[in-house]
mmCIF file with all atom_site columns, C-alpha atoms and ligand atoms in Angstrom:
data_model
loop_
_atom_site.group_PDB
_atom_site.id
_atom_site.type_symbol
_atom_site.label_atom_id
_atom_site.label_alt_id
_atom_site.label_comp_id
_atom_site.label_asym_id
_atom_site.label_entity_id
_atom_site.label_seq_id
_atom_site.pdbx_PDB_ins_code
_atom_site.Cartn_x
_atom_site.Cartn_y
_atom_site.Cartn_z
_atom_site.occupancy
_atom_site.B_iso_or_equiv
_atom_site.pdbx_formal_charge
_atom_site.auth_seq_id
_atom_site.auth_comp_id
_atom_site.auth_asym_id
_atom_site.auth_atom_id
_atom_site.pdbx_PDB_model_num
ATOM   1   C  CA  . MET A 1 1   ? 15.670  -8.012  -18.000 1.00 0.00 ? 1   MET A CA  1
ATOM   2   C  CA  . GLY A 1 2   ? 12.527  -6.787  -19.793 1.00 0.00 ? 2   GLY A CA  1
ATOM   3   C  CA  . LEU A 1 3   ? 9.460   -5.720  -18.156 1.00 0.00 ? 3   LEU A CA  1
ATOM   4   C  CA  . ASP A 1 4   ? 9.171   -6.371  -14.528 1.00 0.00 ? 4   ASP A CA  1
ATOM   5   C  CA  . LEU A 1 5   ? 5.416   -6.038  -13.863 1.00 0.00 ? 5   LEU A CA  1
ATOM   6   C  CA  . ASP A 1 6   ? 5.007   -6.379  -10.087 1.00 0.00 ? 6   ASP A CA  1
ATOM   7   C  CA  . SER A 1 7   ? 1.569   -7.861  -9.675  1.00 0.00 ? 7   SER A CA  1
ATOM   8   C  CA  . ARG A 1 8   ? 1.197   -6.149  -6.357  1.00 0.00 ? 8   ARG A CA  1
ATOM   9   C  CA  . ASN A 1 9   ? 0.812   -2.920  -8.203  1.00 0.00 ? 9   ASN A CA  1
ATOM   10  C  CA  . TYR A 1 10  ? -2.459  -3.950  -9.650  1.00 0.00 ? 10  TYR A CA  1
ATOM   11  C  CA  . PHE A 1 11  ? -5.437  -3.253  -7.338  1.00 0.00 ? 11  PHE A CA  1
ATOM   12  C  CA  . LEU A 1 12  ? -9.168  -3.167  -7.639  1.00 0.00 ? 12  LEU A CA  1
ATOM   13  C  CA  . ILE A 1 13  ? -11.342 -0.851  -5.602  1.00 0.00 ? 13  ILE A CA  1
ATOM   14  C  CA  . ARG A 1 14  ? -14.980 -2.228  -4.951  1.00 0.00 ? 14  ARG A CA  1
ATOM   15  C  CA  . GLY A 1 15  ? -17.817 -2.033  -2.593  1.00 0.00 ? 15  GLY A CA  1
ATOM   16  C  CA  . ALA A 1 16  ? -17.498 -4.193  0.533   1.00 0.00 ? 16  ALA A CA  1
ATOM   17  C  CA  . SER A 1 17  ? -19.888 -7.007  1.322   1.00 0.00 ? 17  SER A CA  1
ATOM   18  C  CA  . GLU A 1 18  ? -20.515 -9.045  4.419   1.00 0.00 ? 18  GLU A CA  1
ATOM   19  C  CA  . GLU A 1 19  ? -18.062 -11.670 3.366   1.00 0.00 ? 19  GLU A CA  1
ATOM   20  C  CA  . ASP A 1 20  ? -15.278 -9.132  3.450   1.00 0.00 ? 20  ASP A CA  1
ATOM   21  C  CA  . LEU A 1 21  ? -15.841 -8.149  7.112   1.00 0.00 ? 21  LEU A CA  1
ATOM   22  C  CA  . LEU A 1 22  ? -13.524 -10.635 8.801   1.00 0.00 ? 22  LEU A CA  1
ATOM   23  C  CA  . ALA A 1 23  ? -10.666 -9.568  6.502   1.00 0.00 ? 23  ALA A CA  1
ATOM   24  C  CA  . VAL A 1 24  ? -11.373 -5.871  7.018   1.00 0.00 ? 24  VAL A CA  1
ATOM   25  C  CA  . MET A 1 25  ? -11.457 -6.510  10.903  1.00 0.00 ? 25  MET A CA  1
ATOM   26  C  CA  . ASN A 1 26  ? -8.023  -8.186  10.596  1.00 0.00 ? 26  ASN A CA  1
ATOM   27  C  CA  . ILE A 1 27  ? -6.555  -5.282  8.577   1.00 0.00 ? 27  ILE A CA  1
ATOM   28  C  CA  . ASN A 1 28  ? -7.966  -2.863  11.224  1.00 0.00 ? 28  ASN A CA  1
ATOM   29  C  CA  . ARG A 1 29  ? -6.319  -4.836  14.020  1.00 0.00 ? 29  ARG A CA  1
ATOM   30  C  CA  . VAL A 1 30  ? -3.008  -5.050  12.317  1.00 0.00 ? 30  VAL A CA  1
ATOM   31  C  CA  . CYS A 1 31  ? -2.882  -1.493  11.346  1.00 0.00 ? 31  CYS A CA  1
ATOM   32  C  CA  . LEU A 1 32  ? -4.545  0.573   14.105  1.00 0.00 ? 32  LEU A CA  1
ATOM   33  C  CA  . PRO A 1 33  ? -5.041  0.626   17.802  1.00 0.00 ? 33  PRO A CA  1
ATOM   34  C  CA  . GLU A 1 34  ? -8.708  1.694   17.375  1.00 0.00 ? 34  GLU A CA  1
ATOM   35  C  CA  . ASN A 1 35  ? -10.568 -1.505  16.914  1.00 0.00 ? 35  ASN A CA  1
ATOM   36  C  CA  . TYR A 1 36  ? -14.330 -2.338  16.853  1.00 0.00 ? 36  TYR A CA  1
ATOM   37  C  CA  . THR A 1 37  ? -16.657 -5.135  17.320  1.00 0.00 ? 37  THR A CA  1
ATOM   38  C  CA  . TYR A 1 38  ? -17.965 -7.296  14.401  1.00 0.00 ? 38  TYR A CA  1
ATOM   39  C  CA  . SER A 1 39  ? -21.463 -5.803  14.900  1.00 0.00 ? 39  SER A CA  1
ATOM   40  C  CA  . PHE A 1 40  ? -20.025 -2.197  14.559  1.00 0.00 ? 40  PHE A CA  1
ATOM   41  C  CA  . PHE A 1 41  ? -18.554 -3.035  11.208  1.00 0.00 ? 41  PHE A CA  1
ATOM   42  C  CA  . GLU A 1 42  ? -21.673 -4.833  10.228  1.00 0.00 ? 42  GLU A CA  1
ATOM   43  C  CA  . THR A 1 43  ? -23.949 -1.782  11.200  1.00 0.00 ? 43  THR A CA  1
ATOM   44  C  CA  . ILE A 1 44  ? -21.774 0.602   9.198   1.00 0.00 ? 44  ILE A CA  1
ATOM   45  C  CA  . LEU A 1 45  ? -21.989 -1.682  6.249   1.00 0.00 ? 45  LEU A CA  1
ATOM   46  C  CA  . LYS A 1 46  ? -25.738 -1.959  6.454   1.00 0.00 ? 46  LYS A CA  1
ATOM   47  C  CA  . SER A 1 47  ? -26.232 1.669   7.002   1.00 0.00 ? 47  SER A CA  1
ATOM   48  C  CA  . PHE A 1 48  ? -23.807 3.131   4.458   1.00 0.00 ? 48  PHE A CA  1
ATOM   49  C  CA  . PRO A 1 49  ? -22.940 0.342   2.132   1.00 0.00 ? 49  PRO A CA  1
ATOM   50  C  CA  . LYS A 1 50  ? -21.952 2.395   -0.840  1.00 0.00 ? 50  LYS A CA  1
ATOM   51  C  CA  . SER A 1 51  ? -19.104 4.241   0.946   1.00 0.00 ? 51  SER A CA  1
ATOM   52  C  CA  . PHE A 1 52  ? -17.677 1.114   2.574   1.00 0.00 ? 52  PHE A CA  1
ATOM   53  C  CA  . LEU A 1 53  ? -14.979 0.104   0.172   1.00 0.00 ? 53  LEU A CA  1
ATOM   54  C  CA  . VAL A 1 54  ? -12.169 -2.436  -0.125  1.00 0.00 ? 54  VAL A CA  1
ATOM   55  C  CA  . ALA A 1 55  ? -9.044  -2.669  -2.210  1.00 0.00 ? 55  ALA A CA  1
ATOM   56  C  CA  . GLU A 1 56  ? -8.336  -6.068  -3.600  1.00 0.00 ? 56  GLU A CA  1
ATOM   57  C  CA  . VAL A 1 57  ? -4.972  -7.426  -4.923  1.00 0.00 ? 57  VAL A CA  1
ATOM   58  C  CA  . ASN A 1 58  ? -4.992  -10.839 -6.454  1.00 0.00 ? 58  ASN A CA  1
ATOM   59  C  CA  . GLY A 1 59  ? -8.182  -11.783 -4.734  1.00 0.00 ? 59  GLY A CA  1
ATOM   60  C  CA  . LYS A 1 60  ? -6.856  -10.664 -1.341  1.00 0.00 ? 60  LYS A CA  1
ATOM   61  C  CA  . ILE A 1 61  ? -8.306  -7.719  0.584   1.00 0.00 ? 61  ILE A CA  1
ATOM   62  C  CA  . ALA A 1 62  ? -5.367  -5.291  1.155   1.00 0.00 ? 62  ALA A CA  1
ATOM   63  C  CA  . GLY A 1 63  ? -7.216  -2.179  2.448   1.00 0.00 ? 63  GLY A CA  1
ATOM   64  C  CA  . TYR A 1 64  ? -10.575 -0.757  3.340   1.00 0.00 ? 64  TYR A CA  1
ATOM   65  C  CA  . ILE A 1 65  ? -12.377 2.580   4.071   1.00 0.00 ? 65  ILE A CA  1
ATOM   66  C  CA  . MET A 1 66  ? -15.621 2.855   6.115   1.00 0.00 ? 66  MET A CA  1
ATOM   67  C  CA  . CYS A 1 67  ? -17.599 6.059   6.357   1.00 0.00 ? 67  CYS A CA  1
ATOM   68  C  CA  . ARG A 1 68  ? -20.809 7.379   7.997   1.00 0.00 ? 68  ARG A CA  1
ATOM   69  C  CA  . VAL A 1 69  ? -22.998 10.126  6.671   1.00 0.00 ? 69  VAL A CA  1
ATOM   70  C  CA  . GLU A 1 70  ? -23.703 12.748  9.349   1.00 0.00 ? 70  GLU A CA  1
ATOM   71  C  CA  . ARG A 1 71  ? -25.511 16.149  9.704   1.00 0.00 ? 71  ARG A CA  1
ATOM   72  C  CA  . ILE A 1 72  ? -22.962 18.475  11.134  1.00 0.00 ? 72  ILE A CA  1
ATOM   73  C  CA  . PHE A 1 73  ? -22.200 22.151  11.419  1.00 0.00 ? 73  PHE A CA  1
ATOM   74  C  CA  . SER A 1 74  ? -20.134 22.913  8.330   1.00 0.00 ? 74  SER A CA  1
ATOM   75  C  CA  . LYS A 1 75  ? -16.333 23.058  8.884   1.00 0.00 ? 75  LYS A CA  1
ATOM   76  C  CA  . PHE A 1 76  ? -16.320 25.764  6.088   1.00 0.00 ? 76  PHE A CA  1
ATOM   77  C  CA  . GLN A 1 77  ? -19.430 27.917  6.271   1.00 0.00 ? 77  GLN A CA  1
ATOM   78  C  CA  . ARG A 1 78  ? -20.322 29.315  9.596   1.00 0.00 ? 78  ARG A CA  1
ATOM   79  C  CA  . PHE A 1 79  ? -23.794 28.230  11.155  1.00 0.00 ? 79  PHE A CA  1
ATOM   80  C  CA  . LYS A 1 80  ? -24.695 26.076  8.224   1.00 0.00 ? 80  LYS A CA  1
ATOM   81  C  CA  . ILE A 1 81  ? -25.904 22.538  8.736   1.00 0.00 ? 81  ILE A CA  1
ATOM   82  C  CA  . VAL A 1 82  ? -24.556 20.185  6.041   1.00 0.00 ? 82  VAL A CA  1
ATOM   83  C  CA  . LYS A 1 83  ? -24.465 16.523  5.173   1.00 0.00 ? 83  LYS A CA  1
ATOM   84  C  CA  . ALA A 1 84  ? -20.894 15.288  5.559   1.00 0.00 ? 84  ALA A CA  1
ATOM   85  C  CA  . GLY A 1 85  ? -19.107 12.011  5.112   1.00 0.00 ? 85  GLY A CA  1
ATOM   86  C  CA  . HIS A 1 86  ? -17.205 11.012  8.304   1.00 0.00 ? 86  HIS A CA  1
ATOM   87  C  CA  . VAL A 1 87  ? -14.263 8.660   7.535   1.00 0.00 ? 87  VAL A CA  1
ATOM   88  C  CA  . ILE A 1 88  ? -14.450 6.270   10.536  1.00 0.00 ? 88  ILE A CA  1
ATOM   89  C  CA  . SER A 1 89  ? -11.445 4.258   9.530   1.00 0.00 ? 89  SER A CA  1
ATOM   90  C  CA  . ILE A 1 90  ? -9.073  3.664   6.652   1.00 0.00 ? 90  ILE A CA  1
ATOM   91  C  CA  . ALA A 1 91  ? -6.142  1.290   6.538   1.00 0.00 ? 91  ALA A CA  1
ATOM   92  C  CA  . VAL A 1 92  ? -3.932  -0.667  4.170   1.00 0.00 ? 92  VAL A CA  1
ATOM   93  C  CA  . LEU A 1 93  ? -1.863  -3.750  5.027   1.00 0.00 ? 93  LEU A CA  1
ATOM   94  C  CA  . PRO A 1 94  ? 1.816   -2.897  5.501   1.00 0.00 ? 94  PRO A CA  1
ATOM   95  C  CA  . GLU A 1 95  ? 2.998   -5.011  2.435   1.00 0.00 ? 95  GLU A CA  1
ATOM   96  C  CA  . TYR A 1 96  ? 0.675   -3.151  0.096   1.00 0.00 ? 96  TYR A CA  1
ATOM   97  C  CA  . ARG A 1 97  ? 1.529   0.410   1.206   1.00 0.00 ? 97  ARG A CA  1
ATOM   98  C  CA  . ARG A 1 98  ? 2.941   3.214   -1.017  1.00 0.00 ? 98  ARG A CA  1
ATOM   99  C  CA  . ILE A 1 99  ? 1.346   2.015   -4.283  1.00 0.00 ? 99  ILE A CA  1
ATOM   100 C  CA  . GLY A 1 100 ? -1.523  4.422   -4.204  1.00 0.00 ? 100 GLY A CA  1
ATOM   101 C  CA  . ILE A 1 101 ? -4.263  2.220   -2.626  1.00 0.00 ? 101 ILE A CA  1
ATOM   102 C  CA  . ALA A 1 102 ? -5.255  4.678   0.106   1.00 0.00 ? 102 ALA A CA  1
ATOM   103 C  CA  . ALA A 1 103 ? -5.381  7.687   -2.206  1.00 0.00 ? 103 ALA A CA  1
ATOM   104 C  CA  . SER A 1 104 ? -7.506  5.770   -4.702  1.00 0.00 ? 104 SER A CA  1
ATOM   105 C  CA  . ILE A 1 105 ? -9.822  4.334   -1.991  1.00 0.00 ? 105 ILE A CA  1
ATOM   106 C  CA  . MET A 1 106 ? -10.297 7.853   -0.625  1.00 0.00 ? 106 MET A CA  1
ATOM   107 C  CA  . LYS A 1 107 ? -10.896 9.443   -4.053  1.00 0.00 ? 107 LYS A CA  1
ATOM   108 C  CA  . ASN A 1 108 ? -13.597 6.798   -4.738  1.00 0.00 ? 108 ASN A CA  1
ATOM   109 C  CA  . ALA A 1 109 ? -15.233 7.350   -1.363  1.00 0.00 ? 109 ALA A CA  1
ATOM   110 C  CA  . MET A 1 110 ? -15.297 11.182  -1.796  1.00 0.00 ? 110 MET A CA  1
ATOM   111 C  CA  . LYS A 1 111 ? -17.129 10.835  -5.205  1.00 0.00 ? 111 LYS A CA  1
ATOM   112 C  CA  . ILE A 1 112 ? -19.582 8.260   -3.693  1.00 0.00 ? 112 ILE A CA  1
ATOM   113 C  CA  . LEU A 1 113 ? -20.252 10.468  -0.589  1.00 0.00 ? 113 LEU A CA  1
ATOM   114 C  CA  . ARG A 1 114 ? -21.027 13.421  -2.891  1.00 0.00 ? 114 ARG A CA  1
ATOM   115 C  CA  . ASP A 1 115 ? -22.952 11.693  -5.626  1.00 0.00 ? 115 ASP A CA  1
ATOM   116 C  CA  . GLU A 1 116 ? -24.771 8.956   -3.904  1.00 0.00 ? 116 GLU A CA  1
ATOM   117 C  CA  . TYR A 1 117 ? -25.233 10.414  -0.385  1.00 0.00 ? 117 TYR A CA  1
ATOM   118 C  CA  . GLY A 1 118 ? -25.385 14.131  -1.201  1.00 0.00 ? 118 GLY A CA  1
ATOM   119 C  CA  . CYS A 1 119 ? -22.478 15.035  1.080   1.00 0.00 ? 119 CYS A CA  1
ATOM   120 C  CA  . SER A 1 120 ? -20.910 18.507  0.536   1.00 0.00 ? 120 SER A CA  1
ATOM   121 C  CA  . GLU A 1 121 ? -17.998 17.867  2.916   1.00 0.00 ? 121 GLU A CA  1
ATOM   122 C  CA  . ILE A 1 122 ? -15.832 15.109  4.303   1.00 0.00 ? 122 ILE A CA  1
ATOM   123 C  CA  . PHE A 1 123 ? -14.010 15.008  7.709   1.00 0.00 ? 123 PHE A CA  1
ATOM   124 C  CA  . LEU A 1 124 ? -11.978 12.759  9.905   1.00 0.00 ? 124 LEU A CA  1
ATOM   125 C  CA  . GLU A 1 125 ? -9.856  12.637  12.940  1.00 0.00 ? 125 GLU A CA  1
ATOM   126 C  CA  . VAL A 1 126 ? -6.157  11.573  12.869  1.00 0.00 ? 126 VAL A CA  1
ATOM   127 C  CA  . ARG A 1 127 ? -3.437  11.291  15.489  1.00 0.00 ? 127 ARG A CA  1
ATOM   128 C  CA  . ILE A 1 128 ? -1.217  14.286  15.430  1.00 0.00 ? 128 ILE A CA  1
ATOM   129 C  CA  . SER A 1 129 ? 1.847   11.937  15.186  1.00 0.00 ? 129 SER A CA  1
ATOM   130 C  CA  . ASN A 1 130 ? 0.522   10.030  12.192  1.00 0.00 ? 130 ASN A CA  1
ATOM   131 C  CA  . THR A 1 131 ? 2.601   11.711  9.535   1.00 0.00 ? 131 THR A CA  1
ATOM   132 C  CA  . PRO A 1 132 ? 1.776   9.173   6.670   1.00 0.00 ? 132 PRO A CA  1
ATOM   133 C  CA  . ALA A 1 133 ? -1.925  9.634   7.074   1.00 0.00 ? 133 ALA A CA  1
ATOM   134 C  CA  . ILE A 1 134 ? -1.780  13.448  7.495   1.00 0.00 ? 134 ILE A CA  1
ATOM   135 C  CA  . ASN A 1 135 ? 0.327   13.556  4.299   1.00 0.00 ? 135 ASN A CA  1
ATOM   136 C  CA  . LEU A 1 136 ? -2.214  11.455  2.474   1.00 0.00 ? 136 LEU A CA  1
ATOM   137 C  CA  . TYR A 1 137 ? -5.057  13.735  3.523   1.00 0.00 ? 137 TYR A CA  1
ATOM   138 C  CA  . GLU A 1 138 ? -3.272  16.961  2.707   1.00 0.00 ? 138 GLU A CA  1
ATOM   139 C  CA  . LYS A 1 139 ? -2.266  15.599  -0.699  1.00 0.00 ? 139 LYS A CA  1
ATOM   140 C  CA  . LEU A 1 140 ? -6.031  15.014  -1.240  1.00 0.00 ? 140 LEU A CA  1
ATOM   141 C  CA  . GLY A 1 141 ? -6.909  18.575  -0.352  1.00 0.00 ? 141 GLY A CA  1
ATOM   142 C  CA  . PHE A 1 142 ? -7.917  18.123  3.367   1.00 0.00 ? 142 PHE A CA  1
ATOM   143 C  CA  . ILE A 1 143 ? -6.938  20.924  5.747   1.00 0.00 ? 143 ILE A CA  1
ATOM   144 C  CA  . LYS A 1 144 ? -6.520  20.786  9.572   1.00 0.00 ? 144 LYS A CA  1
ATOM   145 C  CA  . VAL A 1 145 ? -9.645  22.565  10.888  1.00 0.00 ? 145 VAL A CA  1
ATOM   146 C  CA  . ASP A 1 146 ? -9.190  21.845  14.588  1.00 0.00 ? 146 ASP A CA  1
ATOM   147 C  CA  . ARG A 1 147 ? -7.119  20.071  17.162  1.00 0.00 ? 147 ARG A CA  1
ATOM   148 C  CA  . ILE A 1 148 ? -8.878  17.822  19.713  1.00 0.00 ? 148 ILE A CA  1
ATOM   149 C  CA  . LYS A 1 149 ? -7.103  17.496  23.036  1.00 0.00 ? 149 LYS A CA  1
ATOM   150 C  CA  . GLY A 1 150 ? -6.862  13.985  24.413  1.00 0.00 ? 150 GLY A CA  1
ATOM   151 C  CA  . TYR A 1 151 ? -9.049  12.451  21.738  1.00 0.00 ? 151 TYR A CA  1
ATOM   152 C  CA  . TYR A 1 152 ? -7.519  9.002   21.844  1.00 0.00 ? 152 TYR A CA  1
ATOM   153 C  CA  . MET A 1 153 ? -7.631  6.484   24.742  1.00 0.00 ? 153 MET A CA  1
ATOM   154 C  CA  . ASP A 1 154 ? -3.852  6.927   25.325  1.00 0.00 ? 154 ASP A CA  1
ATOM   155 C  CA  . GLY A 1 155 ? -4.227  10.668  25.584  1.00 0.00 ? 155 GLY A CA  1
ATOM   156 C  CA  . GLU A 1 156 ? -2.832  11.660  22.176  1.00 0.00 ? 156 GLU A CA  1
ATOM   157 C  CA  . ASP A 1 157 ? -4.442  14.698  20.448  1.00 0.00 ? 157 ASP A CA  1
ATOM   158 C  CA  . ALA A 1 158 ? -6.253  14.489  17.153  1.00 0.00 ? 158 ALA A CA  1
ATOM   159 C  CA  . TYR A 1 159 ? -6.349  16.721  14.120  1.00 0.00 ? 159 TYR A CA  1
ATOM   160 C  CA  . LEU A 1 160 ? -9.786  17.303  12.844  1.00 0.00 ? 160 LEU A CA  1
ATOM   161 C  CA  . MET A 1 161 ? -9.238  17.383  9.041   1.00 0.00 ? 161 MET A CA  1
ATOM   162 C  CA  . ALA A 1 162 ? -11.776 18.252  6.428   1.00 0.00 ? 162 ALA A CA  1
ATOM   163 C  CA  . ARG A 1 163 ? -12.359 19.240  2.802   1.00 0.00 ? 163 ARG A CA  1
ATOM   164 C  CA  . GLU A 1 164 ? -15.292 20.302  0.632   1.00 0.00 ? 164 GLU A CA  1
ATOM   165 C  CA  . LEU A 1 165 ? -16.592 17.963  -2.013  1.00 0.00 ? 165 LEU A CA  1
ATOM   166 C  CA  . THR A 1 166 ? -17.380 20.541  -4.581  1.00 0.00 ? 166 THR A CA  1
ATOM   167 C  CA  . PHE A 1 167 ? -14.592 20.032  -7.010  1.00 0.00 ? 167 PHE A CA  1
ATOM   168 C  CA  . LEU A 1 168 ? -13.370 16.509  -7.327  1.00 0.00 ? 168 LEU A CA  1
ATOM   169 C  CA  . GLU A 1 169 ? -10.828 15.431  -10.004 1.00 0.00 ? 169 GLU A CA  1
HETATM 170 N  N1  . ACO B 2 .   ? 5.354   8.583   4.799   1.00 0.00 ? 1   ACO B N1  1
HETATM 171 C  C1  . ACO B 2 .   ? 4.960   9.881   4.349   1.00 0.00 ? 1   ACO B C1  1
HETATM 172 N  N2  . ACO B 2 .   ? 3.931   10.075  3.550   1.00 0.00 ? 1   ACO B N2  1
HETATM 173 C  C2  . ACO B 2 .   ? 3.174   8.955   3.242   1.00 0.00 ? 1   ACO B C2  1
HETATM 174 C  C3  . ACO B 2 .   ? 3.450   7.575   3.731   1.00 0.00 ? 1   ACO B C3  1
HETATM 175 C  C4  . ACO B 2 .   ? 4.553   7.555   4.661   1.00 0.00 ? 1   ACO B C4  1
HETATM 176 N  N3  . ACO B 2 .   ? 4.933   6.319   5.203   1.00 0.00 ? 1   ACO B N3  1
HETATM 177 N  N4  . ACO B 2 .   ? 2.621   6.794   3.344   1.00 0.00 ? 1   ACO B N4  1
HETATM 178 C  C5  . ACO B 2 .   ? 1.716   7.523   2.509   1.00 0.00 ? 1   ACO B C5  1
HETATM 179 N  N5  . ACO B 2 .   ? 2.013   8.822   2.517   1.00 0.00 ? 1   ACO B N5  1
HETATM 180 C  C6  . ACO B 2 .   ? 1.402   9.951   1.794   1.00 0.00 ? 1   ACO B C6  1
HETATM 181 C  C7  . ACO B 2 .   ? 2.307   10.373  0.575   1.00 0.00 ? 1   ACO B C7  1
HETATM 182 O  O1  . ACO B 2 .   ? 2.053   11.710  0.305   1.00 0.00 ? 1   ACO B O1  1
HETATM 183 C  C8  . ACO B 2 .   ? 1.685   9.497   -0.496  1.00 0.00 ? 1   ACO B C8  1
HETATM 184 O  O2  . ACO B 2 .   ? 1.967   9.875   -1.751  1.00 0.00 ? 1   ACO B O2  1
HETATM 185 P  P1  . ACO B 2 .   ? 3.340   9.439   -2.536  1.00 0.00 ? 1   ACO B P1  1
HETATM 186 O  O3  . ACO B 2 .   ? 3.519   7.938   -2.296  1.00 0.00 ? 1   ACO B O3  1
HETATM 187 O  O4  . ACO B 2 .   ? 3.247   9.862   -3.867  1.00 0.00 ? 1   ACO B O4  1
HETATM 188 O  O5  . ACO B 2 .   ? 4.424   10.173  -1.736  1.00 0.00 ? 1   ACO B O5  1
HETATM 189 C  C9  . ACO B 2 .   ? 0.242   9.502   -0.252  1.00 0.00 ? 1   ACO B C9  1
HETATM 190 O  O6  . ACO B 2 .   ? 0.123   9.488   1.246   1.00 0.00 ? 1   ACO B O6  1
HETATM 191 C  C10 . ACO B 2 .   ? -0.574  8.449   -0.847  1.00 0.00 ? 1   ACO B C10 1
HETATM 192 O  O7  . ACO B 2 .   ? 0.003   7.118   -0.518  1.00 0.00 ? 1   ACO B O7  1
HETATM 193 P  P2  . ACO B 2 .   ? -0.767  5.789   -0.727  1.00 0.00 ? 1   ACO B P2  1
HETATM 194 O  O8  . ACO B 2 .   ? 0.123   4.813   -1.367  1.00 0.00 ? 1   ACO B O8  1
HETATM 195 O  O9  . ACO B 2 .   ? -2.091  6.022   -1.375  1.00 0.00 ? 1   ACO B O9  1
HETATM 196 O  O10 . ACO B 2 .   ? -1.059  5.302   0.821   1.00 0.00 ? 1   ACO B O10 1
HETATM 197 P  P3  . ACO B 2 .   ? -1.045  3.857   1.365   1.00 0.00 ? 1   ACO B P3  1
HETATM 198 O  O11 . ACO B 2 .   ? -1.890  2.985   0.474   1.00 0.00 ? 1   ACO B O11 1
HETATM 199 O  O12 . ACO B 2 .   ? 0.332   3.416   1.706   1.00 0.00 ? 1   ACO B O12 1
HETATM 200 O  O13 . ACO B 2 .   ? -1.879  4.024   2.770   1.00 0.00 ? 1   ACO B O13 1
HETATM 201 C  C11 . ACO B 2 .   ? -2.229  4.758   5.050   1.00 0.00 ? 1   ACO B C11 1
HETATM 202 C  C12 . ACO B 2 .   ? -1.658  5.110   3.677   1.00 0.00 ? 1   ACO B C12 1
HETATM 203 C  C13 . ACO B 2 .   ? -3.584  4.377   4.928   1.00 0.00 ? 1   ACO B C13 1
HETATM 204 C  C14 . ACO B 2 .   ? -2.036  5.955   5.971   1.00 0.00 ? 1   ACO B C14 1
HETATM 205 C  C15 . ACO B 2 .   ? -1.367  3.514   5.557   1.00 0.00 ? 1   ACO B C15 1
HETATM 206 O  O14 . ACO B 2 .   ? -0.008  3.938   5.866   1.00 0.00 ? 1   ACO B O14 1
HETATM 207 C  C16 . ACO B 2 .   ? -1.925  2.841   6.746   1.00 0.00 ? 1   ACO B C16 1
HETATM 208 O  O15 . ACO B 2 .   ? -2.743  1.998   6.680   1.00 0.00 ? 1   ACO B O15 1
HETATM 209 N  N6  . ACO B 2 .   ? -1.480  3.243   8.005   1.00 0.00 ? 1   ACO B N6  1
HETATM 210 C  C17 . ACO B 2 .   ? -1.854  2.751   9.231   1.00 0.00 ? 1   ACO B C17 1
HETATM 211 C  C18 . ACO B 2 .   ? -3.387  2.938   9.545   1.00 0.00 ? 1   ACO B C18 1
HETATM 212 C  C19 . ACO B 2 .   ? -3.645  4.454   9.583   1.00 0.00 ? 1   ACO B C19 1
HETATM 213 O  O16 . ACO B 2 .   ? -2.959  5.236   10.156  1.00 0.00 ? 1   ACO B O16 1
HETATM 214 N  N7  . ACO B 2 .   ? -4.895  4.845   9.054   1.00 0.00 ? 1   ACO B N7  1
HETATM 215 C  C20 . ACO B 2 .   ? -5.318  6.211   9.142   1.00 0.00 ? 1   ACO B C20 1
HETATM 216 C  C21 . ACO B 2 .   ? -5.797  6.544   10.541  1.00 0.00 ? 1   ACO B C21 1
HETATM 217 S  S1  . ACO B 2 .   ? -6.906  8.001   10.530  1.00 0.00 ? 1   ACO B S1  1
HETATM 218 C  C22 . ACO B 2 .   ? -8.386  7.408   10.095  1.00 0.00 ? 1   ACO B C22 1
HETATM 219 O  O17 . ACO B 2 .   ? -8.647  6.213   9.914   1.00 0.00 ? 1   ACO B O17 1
HETATM 220 C  C23 . ACO B 2 .   ? -9.486  8.410   9.876   1.00 0.00 ? 1   ACO B C23 1
HETATM 221 ZN ZN1 . ZN  B 3 .   ? -14.059 9.915   13.660  1.00 0.00 ? 2   ZN  B ZN1 1
#
């Protein structure tokens, strides 16, 4: 009867701070086999604070993205060195999935990487079996630019996916 406003559908994307790191580490452990030390998260936050984002739902951290800015050979223009945002890790807790958090967090990160860090491209690696993530990236305009054999500890291949940051919606 009447409006059923599920409060889980309201989320806020904001920059991460050191107080968020334990929650971020927990989400990383719950969601992915690739885990890192506290000091690794801390170093990324200190080095690239603007593109380390969290999604908050009712005061609880539901997802994160962390990125590193690197100089790489362009994935789109031959022999050109460019600044690119490398998505090191993105994840959303299972109970908050499929409400647009990852898409929103990625769009925010892409704008920040371009406008605050001067990146012209963004790239990441993803397991070839990770259909949800691959769909997410393709929906956001990423393309598969390479396949890296045995990239993961268990031997699975990765797709290298990338997009240019010229035109953002
Ligand atoms: N099956 C198929 N497509 C999916 C799925 C799914 N289960 N989940 C998301 N998508 C695609 C869809 O195209 C979706 O759009 P739609 O809902 O309109 O169909 C689009 O992604 C956007 O979905 P969001 O709701 O924004 O994504 P969500 O917040 O659920 O997070 C994520 C997606 C991050 C992949 C989540 O499932 C997750 O945390 N998975 C485990 C961790 C992980 O795999 N992280 C990425 C590893 S690679 C890396 O970190 C660089
Ligand atoms: Zn990577």
